[in-house]
Every structure is written in structure tokens, then in C-alpha cells.
Amino acid sequence: MKRIKLSLLGVLALLSLLWWQADPLVLEGDRFFALRGVLVNYTGVLGMGVMSVAMLLALRPVMLEPLLGGLDKVYRVHKWLGIAGLALAVVHWLWAKGTKYAVGWGWLERPPRGPRAEQTVEIFRFFQEQRGLAESIGEWAFYAFVVLAAIALIKRFPYRRFLQSHRLMALVYLALVAHSVMLLPFGYWTTPLGALMGVLMAVGTYAALKSLFRGIGRSRRKVGEIEHLVRHADNGVLEVGVRLKGPWPGHHAGQFAFVSFDPQEGAHPFTIASAWRGDGRLNFMIKGIGDYTRTLPQTLKAGDRVEVEGPYGRFDFAGEESRQIWVAGGVGITPFIARLQALASDPAPKAVDLFYSTSAPDEGFIARLRELAGKAKVKLHVLVSGRDGRLDTEAICHRVPDWKAGRVWFCGPAGFGQALREGFAAKGFGEERFHQELFDMR
């Protein structure tokens, strides 16, 4: 969590610092309108800066995973940059358009405006002539941005509609690039801020075009077919075995992939529930918790084509401590199954306790889990919430007396994870020793 906050603050701080260096902040004439001009420029720079970085992160850059702790964290930074961009865009619009409306309604009186300085650079003269067009493009792009952002943030919109509408964000971004290039104060372009904004908008434009042409992640996609299906009726989990036809780079336990069973629906992220054996086989365990995933047991069959993109993620069970505590809530058991399979053939010297909390126990599934844990030499604790109550920090510490010597790896519902994180933090357990998948891609 700390990395996410620092990343967002770092982007805002860098842009603010360079803007402060580039803008003389001279408030001449009417103070209100002079301040308005300064704030329009500042919010515009910040807004385009954070949106450009968000576009870059949409490319799923694997090289940034070690810095942020996995693609799930990269997407969380992407989300908060988008929210910051939306907030800045609203403030920018209020200063740019709201003031004009106030003048039109007679609430404010605009001071007399002198002639604009004549531009000697041809490209800047052209931009100056297109100022009205640039303002119109920015205004309508802003309205579209607000609508698309609302669809992305309101979870009641189906995931499929979110994917379809979110791709249009690339068109909005390209319109905002045109708006910004023409309206950015000409003096900025000769400063470090201008150089940075030029690079950011160029990279963002590349990312937008790649998104429009569905090129994001293309080099990491492999085609395969469903080899087997196992339905665990009691816990509502569908186990999908896939055999890839192309070379797979291999994966570590805890990583995930974007899986597409239906091109019209698009790809969904699922944790890989199997250790890599070099044979092209992957297993996924899918809980029917959404409109789409609930239909999969009826629509999927052996032999169906599937497209897999990945692997991604840094839920890698690394750490020098001699003990690890794994906590799984419901279908969050998936990455731990993959790790158990890996340890079954190569047990780790660490002492490991696995807590599996479920509200819908499936006896056949749990029997397989116990067998696998036995082979991996992992101590398994199965807790049924309706029978054993809610698993919390106190219960874990009671069952693992030397918990202070370990790390916690959690995968499951966000609220459950947050409660455990806060519980361990209250006991002085460092945040860097609590690992949690942020498995929410919107």
C-alpha cells in the first residue's frame, strides 16, 4: 500500500516541482483573473501528466512489477492516477469554463484584455490560431471522460461493458493530447517541464493507439484448449484445465493470467492454480461470483478454444524468515494450491501454516487439499465460518505461537484482508511483511 501512495505522490510532486520552475507566477493586473490563469495551467499540467502515466501503466509493463510489487499493484496505481486525473480535470474545467459562465451571468467582470504577443515561431502561431478549436476539443473530451470514468468506478456496470467502454478512454486521451499541445503555454516547451510533458504525451499516445488496436499484451498471449473441467458443486468453484499449443515462458506459484474463453466477453484475470511442469498445462479455479463466471459451468466444454495472456504478478512467497503464514479466504486458496504442488516435489525448509477459511466447504475439495498439504509438509487449518466463526488475527496468533518470526501471505476478500492487515499492524507487525493480492482490476 505504501508503494502505491508513494508512486502517486511522487508523480504529483515531480510535475508540481517542474511546473513551479517553469512558470514565473507573475500575477499582473486583476488578481483573480491572473490567479485563474495560473491555476488553469497548473491543473492542466497535473491532469495531463497523471493521465499520461496512467496510460503508460495500462500497457501492463512487466518491468515495473518489481518496483510496485506486482501487476495488481500497477493497476491500483493506474486506477488512482485516473481518479486523480478526473479530480484535476473537474477543477481545471471549473477554472477554465466556470469563470466564463460567471462573466456571462454577470457575477464577474472580465478586465480588458490587451493584444496577444505575436508569435514568431510558425508552429506556435498555428497553435494560437487554433485556440478556439482546442478549447472545444478539451471541453467535449472532458464530458466524455467524466462519463467513462463513472462507468469504470461504478461496479454495478458489468465487467464486459466496463472493458468495452474503457477502451474508448484512449480516444478521449488522444483528444486531450491535442487540446494540451495547442494550449500549453509556449514558454513551457523550452523548460524541463515541457520536455517531460512531451515525453509523457508521446508515450501516452503510443499506449492509447496500442489499446485502440487491441495490442496490449499481444506478445504474451498464447492459444490453447480446455482439456478438462471439474465442478465443485458445494463451494461453487469450477476447475478448468487448459493445455496451451504455443510455448509458455513458465510461471511461479502465485502468478495469474488474463484468460479469454469468449472474444465477445474479453479477458478476465484468474490466478494460476497449478505449478509449472513444462508440459504446457495450466489449471484455473473459477468461483461463480459474477454474471459471467456463474455461466461458465454451463457454457464451457472440453476442446473449447481459450486464449491465455501472462504470467503476471509478484505473489511469490519470497522472504528470508524461517516461517510463513498463509491465509486463504474462499477461492483465494488458488495461489496456495499452486505453491503446495511446487513444494510437494521440492519441500521448502520453512515452517508453513495454511489457514483456509470457507463458508461453503466441499468435502472432496478439502480432502484433496489435505493430501496436497501433507505431501508439501504444510500444516493445514480448515475453518468453516458458520461452524468455527470468523478467522481473525487473534485466532491465527493463537495457533501459530511464533508468528512474530514470519511473513503473512493473504489472498481472499478485500475486507477480510484489510481486517487482518490492521490486526497484525496493531501488534507491531511491519506492513512490508504482510503480502496481499489486490485482485480488483477496475
Tab-separated table of C-alpha atoms in Angstrom:
chain	number	residue	atom	x	y	z
A	1	MET	CA	0.000	0.000	0.000
A	2	LYS	CA	2.858	2.320	0.850
A	3	ARG	CA	4.353	1.918	-2.634
A	4	ILE	CA	1.041	2.836	-4.244
A	5	LYS	CA	0.724	6.034	-2.211
A	6	LEU	CA	4.360	6.990	-2.780
A	7	SER	CA	4.036	6.397	-6.530
A	8	LEU	CA	1.002	8.677	-6.800
A	9	LEU	CA	2.535	11.383	-4.619
A	10	GLY	CA	5.830	11.108	-6.488
A	11	VAL	CA	4.204	11.787	-9.871
A	12	LEU	CA	2.283	14.787	-8.498
A	13	ALA	CA	5.351	16.144	-6.696
A	14	LEU	CA	7.622	15.892	-9.760
A	15	LEU	CA	5.114	17.617	-12.028
A	16	SER	CA	4.483	20.335	-9.431
A	17	LEU	CA	8.184	20.962	-8.929
A	18	LEU	CA	8.883	21.282	-12.656
A	19	TRP	CA	5.806	23.468	-13.158
A	20	TRP	CA	6.967	25.752	-10.328
A	21	GLN	CA	10.350	26.073	-12.062
A	22	ALA	CA	8.761	26.749	-15.482
A	23	ASP	CA	6.097	29.301	-14.513
A	24	PRO	CA	7.164	32.774	-13.310
A	25	LEU	CA	3.912	33.103	-11.292
A	26	VAL	CA	3.571	36.786	-12.061
A	27	LEU	CA	0.102	37.994	-11.037
A	28	GLU	CA	-0.281	41.191	-13.033
A	29	GLY	CA	-3.473	43.221	-13.426
A	30	ASP	CA	-6.678	41.839	-11.934
A	31	ARG	CA	-5.539	39.407	-9.239
A	32	PHE	CA	-8.474	36.989	-9.582
A	33	PHE	CA	-8.108	36.510	-13.332
A	34	ALA	CA	-4.324	36.366	-13.042
A	35	LEU	CA	-4.677	33.633	-10.423
A	36	ARG	CA	-7.219	31.912	-12.669
A	37	GLY	CA	-4.665	31.757	-15.484
A	38	VAL	CA	-2.032	30.266	-13.198
A	39	LEU	CA	-4.395	27.602	-11.823
A	40	VAL	CA	-5.729	26.668	-15.267
A	41	ASN	CA	-2.151	25.988	-16.370
A	42	TYR	CA	-1.224	24.124	-13.190
A	43	THR	CA	-4.267	21.839	-13.102
A	44	GLY	CA	-3.897	21.223	-16.831
A	45	VAL	CA	-0.266	20.135	-16.436
A	46	LEU	CA	-1.035	17.884	-13.465
A	47	GLY	CA	-4.110	16.396	-15.131
A	48	MET	CA	-2.380	15.508	-18.383
A	49	GLY	CA	0.688	14.303	-16.509
A	50	VAL	CA	-1.154	11.795	-14.324
A	51	MET	CA	-3.367	10.634	-17.220
A	52	SER	CA	-0.274	10.044	-19.362
A	53	VAL	CA	1.346	7.925	-16.648
A	54	ALA	CA	-1.944	6.043	-16.253
A	55	MET	CA	-1.929	5.305	-19.990
A	56	LEU	CA	1.636	4.001	-19.695
A	57	LEU	CA	0.638	1.647	-16.861
A	58	ALA	CA	-2.269	0.352	-18.966
A	59	LEU	CA	0.357	-1.311	-21.181
A	60	ARG	CA	0.926	-3.872	-18.361
A	61	PRO	CA	4.660	-3.123	-18.161
A	62	VAL	CA	6.277	-6.206	-16.624
A	63	MET	CA	9.445	-4.236	-15.868
A	64	LEU	CA	7.550	-2.164	-13.276
A	65	GLU	CA	6.215	-5.177	-11.366
A	66	PRO	CA	9.280	-5.486	-9.080
A	67	LEU	CA	9.091	-1.771	-8.207
A	68	LEU	CA	5.395	-1.765	-7.300
A	69	GLY	CA	5.002	-5.342	-6.107
A	70	GLY	CA	3.103	-6.915	-8.996
A	71	LEU	CA	0.699	-6.067	-11.794
A	72	ASP	CA	-2.198	-5.907	-9.339
A	73	LYS	CA	-0.402	-3.003	-7.620
A	74	VAL	CA	0.423	-1.453	-11.019
A	75	TYR	CA	-3.287	-1.465	-11.842
A	76	ARG	CA	-4.135	0.031	-8.466
A	77	VAL	CA	-1.739	2.924	-9.179
A	78	HIS	CA	-3.354	3.188	-12.640
A	79	LYS	CA	-6.780	3.439	-11.006
A	80	TRP	CA	-5.760	6.153	-8.535
A	81	LEU	CA	-3.957	8.115	-11.213
A	82	GLY	CA	-7.198	8.004	-13.193
A	83	ILE	CA	-9.173	9.233	-10.186
A	84	ALA	CA	-6.612	11.989	-9.616
A	85	GLY	CA	-6.852	12.894	-13.313
A	86	LEU	CA	-10.641	13.090	-13.041
A	87	ALA	CA	-10.492	15.342	-9.966
A	88	LEU	CA	-7.919	17.615	-11.614
A	89	ALA	CA	-9.955	17.730	-14.822
A	90	VAL	CA	-13.020	18.869	-12.863
A	91	VAL	CA	-11.042	21.625	-11.129
A	92	HIS	CA	-9.434	22.611	-14.450
A	93	TRP	CA	-12.869	22.819	-16.115
A	94	LEU	CA	-14.272	24.906	-13.256
A	95	TRP	CA	-11.489	27.464	-13.545
A	96	ALA	CA	-11.489	27.484	-17.347
A	97	LYS	CA	-15.223	27.343	-18.124
A	98	GLY	CA	-16.834	28.194	-14.801
A	99	THR	CA	-15.259	31.645	-14.792
A	100	LYS	CA	-16.543	32.300	-18.316
A	101	TYR	CA	-20.052	31.298	-17.237
A	102	ALA	CA	-19.781	33.615	-14.210
A	103	VAL	CA	-18.849	36.512	-16.528
A	104	GLY	CA	-21.762	35.691	-18.828
A	105	TRP	CA	-24.180	35.627	-15.872
A	106	GLY	CA	-22.888	38.984	-14.653
A	107	TRP	CA	-21.302	37.594	-11.482
A	108	LEU	CA	-17.800	38.651	-12.551
A	109	GLU	CA	-16.430	41.397	-14.747
A	110	ARG	CA	-13.616	40.455	-17.061
A	111	PRO	CA	-10.797	43.029	-17.142
A	112	PRO	CA	-9.862	44.473	-20.542
A	113	ARG	CA	-7.563	42.147	-22.443
A	114	GLY	CA	-4.620	43.538	-24.380
A	115	PRO	CA	-3.437	42.128	-27.696
A	116	ARG	CA	-1.718	38.738	-27.591
A	117	ALA	CA	2.009	38.699	-28.208
A	118	GLU	CA	2.797	37.986	-31.851
A	119	GLN	CA	4.329	34.572	-32.286
A	120	THR	CA	7.404	34.355	-34.472
A	121	VAL	CA	7.630	30.554	-34.402
A	122	GLU	CA	5.416	29.136	-37.144
A	123	ILE	CA	4.114	26.142	-35.189
A	124	PHE	CA	3.245	28.319	-32.172
A	125	ARG	CA	1.460	30.799	-34.456
A	126	PHE	CA	-0.590	27.913	-35.835
A	127	PHE	CA	-1.459	26.720	-32.314
A	128	GLN	CA	-2.508	30.252	-31.364
A	129	GLU	CA	-4.863	30.407	-34.336
A	130	GLN	CA	-6.453	27.090	-33.284
A	131	ARG	CA	-7.090	28.128	-29.687
A	132	GLY	CA	-10.878	28.119	-30.029
A	133	LEU	CA	-10.871	24.670	-31.603
A	134	ALA	CA	-8.527	23.348	-28.897
A	135	GLU	CA	-10.816	24.634	-26.154
A	136	SER	CA	-13.856	22.982	-27.751
A	137	ILE	CA	-11.998	19.664	-28.124
A	138	GLY	CA	-10.942	19.807	-24.475
A	139	GLU	CA	-14.434	20.639	-23.243
A	140	TRP	CA	-16.157	17.755	-25.038
A	141	ALA	CA	-13.334	15.350	-24.167
A	142	PHE	CA	-13.816	16.331	-20.523
A	143	TYR	CA	-17.528	15.454	-20.635
A	144	ALA	CA	-16.733	12.081	-22.220
A	145	PHE	CA	-14.024	11.476	-19.623
A	146	VAL	CA	-16.474	12.044	-16.764
A	147	VAL	CA	-18.982	9.557	-18.229
A	148	LEU	CA	-16.371	6.859	-18.932
A	149	ALA	CA	-14.765	7.301	-15.518
A	150	ALA	CA	-18.161	6.870	-13.864
A	151	ILE	CA	-18.718	3.595	-15.753
A	152	ALA	CA	-15.269	2.383	-14.660
A	153	LEU	CA	-15.776	3.262	-10.997
A	154	ILE	CA	-19.396	2.173	-10.531
A	155	LYS	CA	-19.187	-1.592	-10.002
A	156	ARG	CA	-22.820	-2.158	-10.977
A	157	PHE	CA	-21.835	-1.903	-14.634
A	158	PRO	CA	-20.940	-5.425	-15.889
A	159	TYR	CA	-17.255	-6.177	-16.418
A	160	ARG	CA	-17.851	-6.684	-20.141
A	161	ARG	CA	-19.366	-3.195	-20.514
A	162	PHE	CA	-16.534	-1.773	-18.455
A	163	LEU	CA	-13.943	-3.266	-20.833
A	164	GLN	CA	-15.780	-2.036	-23.915
A	165	SER	CA	-16.278	1.484	-22.619
A	166	HIS	CA	-12.841	1.762	-21.058
A	167	ARG	CA	-11.206	1.220	-24.435
A	168	LEU	CA	-12.875	4.472	-25.549
A	169	MET	CA	-10.808	6.233	-22.894
A	170	ALA	CA	-7.915	6.022	-25.358
A	171	LEU	CA	-9.838	8.232	-27.821
A	172	VAL	CA	-10.606	10.713	-25.054
A	173	TYR	CA	-6.943	10.792	-24.087
A	174	LEU	CA	-5.866	11.473	-27.699
A	175	ALA	CA	-8.333	14.387	-27.845
A	176	LEU	CA	-6.898	15.755	-24.602
A	177	VAL	CA	-3.374	15.468	-26.013
A	178	ALA	CA	-4.415	17.643	-28.969
A	179	HIS	CA	-6.040	20.091	-26.539
A	180	SER	CA	-2.930	20.226	-24.336
A	181	VAL	CA	-0.337	20.519	-27.084
A	182	MET	CA	-2.103	23.538	-28.578
A	183	LEU	CA	-2.872	25.276	-25.268
A	184	LEU	CA	0.212	24.566	-23.169
A	185	PRO	CA	1.925	27.946	-22.619
A	186	PHE	CA	4.567	28.264	-25.319
A	187	GLY	CA	7.238	29.222	-22.792
A	188	TYR	CA	6.878	25.836	-21.076
A	189	TRP	CA	8.223	23.942	-24.100
A	190	THR	CA	11.779	25.225	-23.590
A	191	THR	CA	11.891	24.083	-19.948
A	192	PRO	CA	12.377	20.636	-18.326
A	193	LEU	CA	8.598	20.593	-17.751
A	194	GLY	CA	7.967	20.934	-21.480
A	195	ALA	CA	10.422	18.118	-22.234
A	196	LEU	CA	8.787	15.849	-19.649
A	197	MET	CA	5.262	16.635	-20.855
A	198	GLY	CA	6.319	15.980	-24.433
A	199	VAL	CA	7.727	12.562	-23.485
A	200	LEU	CA	4.725	11.656	-21.323
A	201	MET	CA	2.190	12.591	-24.001
A	202	ALA	CA	4.187	10.764	-26.676
A	203	VAL	CA	4.293	7.588	-24.557
A	204	GLY	CA	0.634	8.021	-23.634
A	205	THR	CA	-0.287	8.411	-27.306
A	206	TYR	CA	1.575	5.192	-28.126
A	207	ALA	CA	-0.287	3.396	-25.328
A	208	ALA	CA	-3.642	4.808	-26.489
A	209	LEU	CA	-3.088	3.628	-30.051
A	210	LYS	CA	-1.995	0.208	-28.831
A	211	SER	CA	-5.159	-0.028	-26.740
A	212	LEU	CA	-7.398	1.006	-29.647
A	213	PHE	CA	-5.896	-1.686	-31.862
A	214	ARG	CA	-6.022	-4.277	-29.050
A	215	GLY	CA	-2.268	-4.681	-28.982
A	216	ILE	CA	-1.785	-4.559	-25.188
A	217	GLY	CA	-0.300	-7.856	-24.012
A	218	ARG	CA	-0.381	-9.365	-27.508
A	219	SER	CA	3.193	-10.676	-27.318
A	220	ARG	CA	2.344	-12.551	-24.095
A	221	ARG	CA	-0.793	-14.274	-25.419
A	222	LYS	CA	-0.931	-18.000	-26.111
A	223	VAL	CA	-3.736	-20.078	-27.577
A	224	GLY	CA	-4.813	-23.369	-26.069
A	225	GLU	CA	-7.832	-25.571	-25.462
A	226	ILE	CA	-9.751	-26.765	-22.452
A	227	GLU	CA	-8.522	-30.223	-21.519
A	228	HIS	CA	-10.785	-30.999	-18.569
A	229	LEU	CA	-13.435	-29.439	-16.315
A	230	VAL	CA	-14.183	-30.324	-12.690
A	231	ARG	CA	-17.132	-28.733	-10.957
A	232	HIS	CA	-17.079	-28.499	-7.149
A	233	ALA	CA	-20.768	-28.049	-6.520
A	234	ASP	CA	-20.613	-27.395	-2.777
A	235	ASN	CA	-18.315	-24.367	-2.967
A	236	GLY	CA	-19.347	-23.157	-6.436
A	237	VAL	CA	-15.848	-23.488	-7.899
A	238	LEU	CA	-15.141	-24.636	-11.453
A	239	GLU	CA	-11.702	-26.112	-12.081
A	240	VAL	CA	-10.583	-25.551	-15.678
A	241	GLY	CA	-7.603	-27.446	-17.062
A	242	VAL	CA	-6.009	-25.832	-20.114
A	243	ARG	CA	-3.337	-27.132	-22.455
A	244	LEU	CA	-1.506	-24.438	-24.398
A	245	LYS	CA	-0.480	-25.016	-28.002
A	246	GLY	CA	2.350	-22.488	-28.078
A	247	PRO	CA	5.437	-22.087	-25.879
A	248	TRP	CA	4.712	-20.744	-22.390
A	249	PRO	CA	7.548	-18.927	-20.565
A	250	GLY	CA	6.726	-20.723	-17.332
A	251	HIS	CA	5.299	-19.250	-14.160
A	252	HIS	CA	5.810	-19.182	-10.416
A	253	ALA	CA	3.204	-20.198	-7.882
A	254	GLY	CA	1.046	-17.187	-7.045
A	255	GLN	CA	1.085	-15.613	-10.504
A	256	PHE	CA	-2.033	-15.001	-12.572
A	257	ALA	CA	-3.037	-14.691	-16.224
A	258	PHE	CA	-5.708	-12.968	-18.280
A	259	VAL	CA	-7.936	-15.689	-19.708
A	260	SER	CA	-10.416	-15.290	-22.539
A	261	PHE	CA	-12.976	-18.032	-23.164
A	262	ASP	CA	-15.192	-15.759	-25.275
A	263	PRO	CA	-13.782	-12.986	-27.515
A	264	GLN	CA	-17.007	-11.003	-27.065
A	265	GLU	CA	-16.660	-11.055	-23.276
A	266	GLY	CA	-12.949	-10.291	-23.220
A	267	ALA	CA	-10.229	-11.478	-20.876
A	268	HIS	CA	-10.683	-11.899	-17.117
A	269	PRO	CA	-7.803	-12.239	-14.634
A	270	PHE	CA	-7.556	-15.619	-12.881
A	271	THR	CA	-4.848	-16.946	-10.583
A	272	ILE	CA	-2.990	-19.980	-11.928
A	273	ALA	CA	-3.838	-22.940	-9.684
A	274	SER	CA	-1.056	-25.275	-10.787
A	275	ALA	CA	2.703	-25.458	-10.555
A	276	TRP	CA	4.638	-25.246	-13.819
A	277	ARG	CA	5.755	-28.679	-15.094
A	278	GLY	CA	6.979	-27.644	-18.525
A	279	ASP	CA	4.178	-29.520	-20.322
A	280	GLY	CA	2.010	-26.547	-21.367
A	281	ARG	CA	-0.726	-27.371	-18.840
A	282	LEU	CA	-2.352	-24.744	-16.618
A	283	ASN	CA	-5.202	-25.037	-14.140
A	284	PHE	CA	-7.573	-22.267	-13.112
A	285	MET	CA	-10.126	-22.337	-10.292
A	286	ILE	CA	-13.026	-20.003	-11.043
A	287	LYS	CA	-15.633	-19.010	-8.489
A	288	GLY	CA	-19.055	-18.109	-9.879
A	289	ILE	CA	-19.353	-14.682	-8.259
A	290	GLY	CA	-20.334	-12.534	-11.259
A	291	ASP	CA	-22.855	-12.606	-14.093
A	292	TYR	CA	-20.275	-14.066	-16.469
A	293	THR	CA	-18.398	-16.509	-14.225
A	294	ARG	CA	-21.683	-18.016	-12.994
A	295	THR	CA	-22.473	-19.105	-16.570
A	296	LEU	CA	-19.158	-20.872	-17.206
A	297	PRO	CA	-20.140	-24.319	-15.829
A	298	GLN	CA	-22.977	-24.417	-18.403
A	299	THR	CA	-21.117	-22.882	-21.357
A	300	LEU	CA	-17.596	-24.354	-21.224
A	301	LYS	CA	-16.731	-27.816	-22.504
A	302	ALA	CA	-13.604	-29.824	-23.185
A	303	GLY	CA	-11.997	-28.885	-26.509
A	304	ASP	CA	-13.086	-25.225	-26.412
A	305	ARG	CA	-10.539	-22.682	-27.586
A	306	VAL	CA	-9.013	-20.443	-24.923
A	307	GLU	CA	-6.535	-17.563	-25.018
A	308	VAL	CA	-4.162	-17.023	-22.091
A	309	GLU	CA	-2.004	-13.938	-21.531
A	310	GLY	CA	0.696	-13.833	-18.898
A	311	PRO	CA	2.087	-14.683	-16.491
A	312	TYR	CA	1.847	-11.636	-14.234
A	313	GLY	CA	2.146	-10.908	-10.519
A	314	ARG	CA	4.628	-10.946	-7.653
A	315	PHE	CA	2.762	-13.045	-5.079
A	316	ASP	CA	5.917	-15.122	-4.941
A	317	PHE	CA	6.282	-16.412	-1.340
A	318	ALA	CA	9.762	-14.871	-1.104
A	319	GLY	CA	11.357	-13.875	2.194
A	320	GLU	CA	14.259	-14.783	4.424
A	321	GLU	CA	12.138	-15.524	7.503
A	322	SER	CA	12.026	-19.115	8.737
A	323	ARG	CA	8.216	-19.170	8.967
A	324	GLN	CA	5.347	-18.284	6.686
A	325	ILE	CA	1.647	-17.927	7.431
A	326	TRP	CA	-0.715	-18.335	4.504
A	327	VAL	CA	-4.323	-17.197	4.780
A	328	ALA	CA	-6.893	-18.029	2.099
A	329	GLY	CA	-10.472	-16.842	2.005
A	330	GLY	CA	-12.751	-18.849	-0.299
A	331	VAL	CA	-11.411	-19.068	-3.843
A	332	GLY	CA	-8.320	-17.212	-2.568
A	333	ILE	CA	-6.927	-20.691	-1.906
A	334	THR	CA	-5.887	-20.806	-5.594
A	335	PRO	CA	-2.303	-19.433	-5.409
A	336	PHE	CA	-1.617	-21.609	-2.368
A	337	ILE	CA	-2.646	-24.743	-4.253
A	338	ALA	CA	-0.054	-23.914	-6.907
A	339	ARG	CA	2.571	-23.387	-4.196
A	340	LEU	CA	1.624	-26.654	-2.485
A	341	GLN	CA	2.094	-28.504	-5.765
A	342	ALA	CA	5.548	-26.975	-6.166
A	343	LEU	CA	6.526	-27.829	-2.574
A	344	ALA	CA	5.207	-31.382	-2.900
A	345	SER	CA	8.142	-32.234	-5.160
A	346	ASP	CA	10.633	-29.860	-3.526
A	347	PRO	CA	9.703	-29.090	0.108
A	348	ALA	CA	10.946	-25.784	1.497
A	349	PRO	CA	12.884	-25.643	4.784
A	350	LYS	CA	10.440	-23.010	6.104
A	351	ALA	CA	7.681	-23.862	8.557
A	352	VAL	CA	4.362	-23.046	6.897
A	353	ASP	CA	0.830	-22.829	8.305
A	354	LEU	CA	-2.030	-22.559	5.797
A	355	PHE	CA	-5.368	-21.227	7.037
A	356	TYR	CA	-8.257	-21.955	4.675
A	357	SER	CA	-11.440	-20.112	5.652
A	358	THR	CA	-14.587	-21.002	3.750
A	359	SER	CA	-18.310	-20.528	4.136
A	360	ALA	CA	-19.128	-23.286	1.626
A	361	PRO	CA	-16.978	-26.365	2.349
A	362	ASP	CA	-16.670	-29.018	-0.333
A	363	GLU	CA	-15.503	-32.269	1.284
A	364	GLY	CA	-13.932	-33.653	-1.883
A	365	PHE	CA	-12.047	-30.420	-2.476
A	366	ILE	CA	-10.855	-30.252	1.147
A	367	ALA	CA	-9.730	-33.902	1.052
A	368	ARG	CA	-7.531	-33.138	-1.970
A	369	LEU	CA	-6.204	-30.049	-0.200
A	370	ARG	CA	-5.286	-32.085	2.902
A	371	GLU	CA	-3.482	-34.662	0.785
A	372	LEU	CA	-1.543	-31.977	-1.065
A	373	ALA	CA	-0.638	-30.160	2.168
A	374	GLY	CA	0.637	-33.422	3.621
A	375	LYS	CA	2.944	-34.008	0.661
A	376	ALA	CA	4.196	-30.416	0.861
A	377	LYS	CA	4.762	-30.685	4.650
A	378	VAL	CA	2.491	-27.699	5.273
A	379	LYS	CA	0.248	-27.551	8.343
A	380	LEU	CA	-3.327	-27.015	7.180
A	381	HIS	CA	-6.044	-25.328	9.249
A	382	VAL	CA	-9.528	-25.545	7.736
A	383	LEU	CA	-12.108	-23.211	9.237
A	384	VAL	CA	-15.767	-23.186	8.238
A	385	SER	CA	-17.129	-19.738	9.088
A	386	GLY	CA	-20.608	-21.000	10.016
A	387	ARG	CA	-19.111	-23.536	12.428
A	388	ASP	CA	-15.826	-22.058	13.634
A	389	GLY	CA	-16.586	-18.351	13.473
A	390	ARG	CA	-14.686	-15.651	11.626
A	391	LEU	CA	-10.943	-16.087	11.318
A	392	ASP	CA	-9.089	-13.108	12.765
A	393	THR	CA	-5.605	-12.066	13.830
A	394	GLU	CA	-6.011	-13.348	17.385
A	395	ALA	CA	-7.015	-16.826	16.189
A	396	ILE	CA	-4.005	-17.005	13.850
A	397	CYS	CA	-1.555	-15.847	16.532
A	398	HIS	CA	-3.022	-18.359	18.993
A	399	ARG	CA	-2.468	-21.256	16.593
A	400	VAL	CA	0.976	-20.048	15.480
A	401	PRO	CA	2.822	-19.021	18.689
A	402	ASP	CA	5.958	-17.871	16.841
A	403	TRP	CA	4.022	-15.700	14.354
A	404	LYS	CA	6.369	-12.774	15.001
A	405	ALA	CA	9.154	-14.656	13.214
A	406	GLY	CA	7.282	-14.977	9.919
A	407	ARG	CA	5.561	-13.311	6.996
A	408	VAL	CA	1.870	-13.392	6.155
A	409	TRP	CA	0.589	-14.111	2.646
A	410	PHE	CA	-3.103	-13.406	2.182
A	411	CYS	CA	-5.459	-13.973	-0.756
A	412	GLY	CA	-9.188	-13.530	-0.450
A	413	PRO	CA	-11.923	-10.905	0.012
A	414	ALA	CA	-10.555	-7.370	0.333
A	415	GLY	CA	-12.395	-6.605	3.590
A	416	PHE	CA	-11.110	-9.798	5.189
A	417	GLY	CA	-7.555	-8.932	4.154
A	418	GLN	CA	-7.831	-5.361	5.414
A	419	ALA	CA	-9.045	-6.557	8.815
A	420	LEU	CA	-6.105	-8.958	9.130
A	421	ARG	CA	-3.628	-6.323	7.944
A	422	GLU	CA	-4.870	-3.849	10.562
A	423	GLY	CA	-4.904	-6.545	13.242
A	424	PHE	CA	-1.282	-7.504	12.614
A	425	ALA	CA	-0.250	-3.841	12.341
A	426	ALA	CA	-1.765	-3.204	15.777
A	427	LYS	CA	0.541	-5.899	17.127
A	428	GLY	CA	3.595	-4.160	15.664
A	429	PHE	CA	3.838	-6.414	12.600
A	430	GLY	CA	5.537	-4.457	9.794
A	431	GLU	CA	3.406	-3.735	6.718
A	432	GLU	CA	6.194	-4.977	4.437
A	433	ARG	CA	5.722	-8.466	5.944
A	434	PHE	CA	2.022	-8.664	5.046
A	435	HIS	CA	1.510	-9.587	1.379
A	436	GLN	CA	-1.908	-9.287	-0.233
A	437	GLU	CA	-3.180	-9.615	-3.775
A	438	LEU	CA	-5.260	-6.569	-4.829
A	439	PHE	CA	-7.311	-8.664	-7.215
A	440	ASP	CA	-9.572	-5.852	-8.376
A	441	MET	CA	-8.763	-4.745	-11.907
A	442	ARG	CA	-11.247	-1.841	-12.032
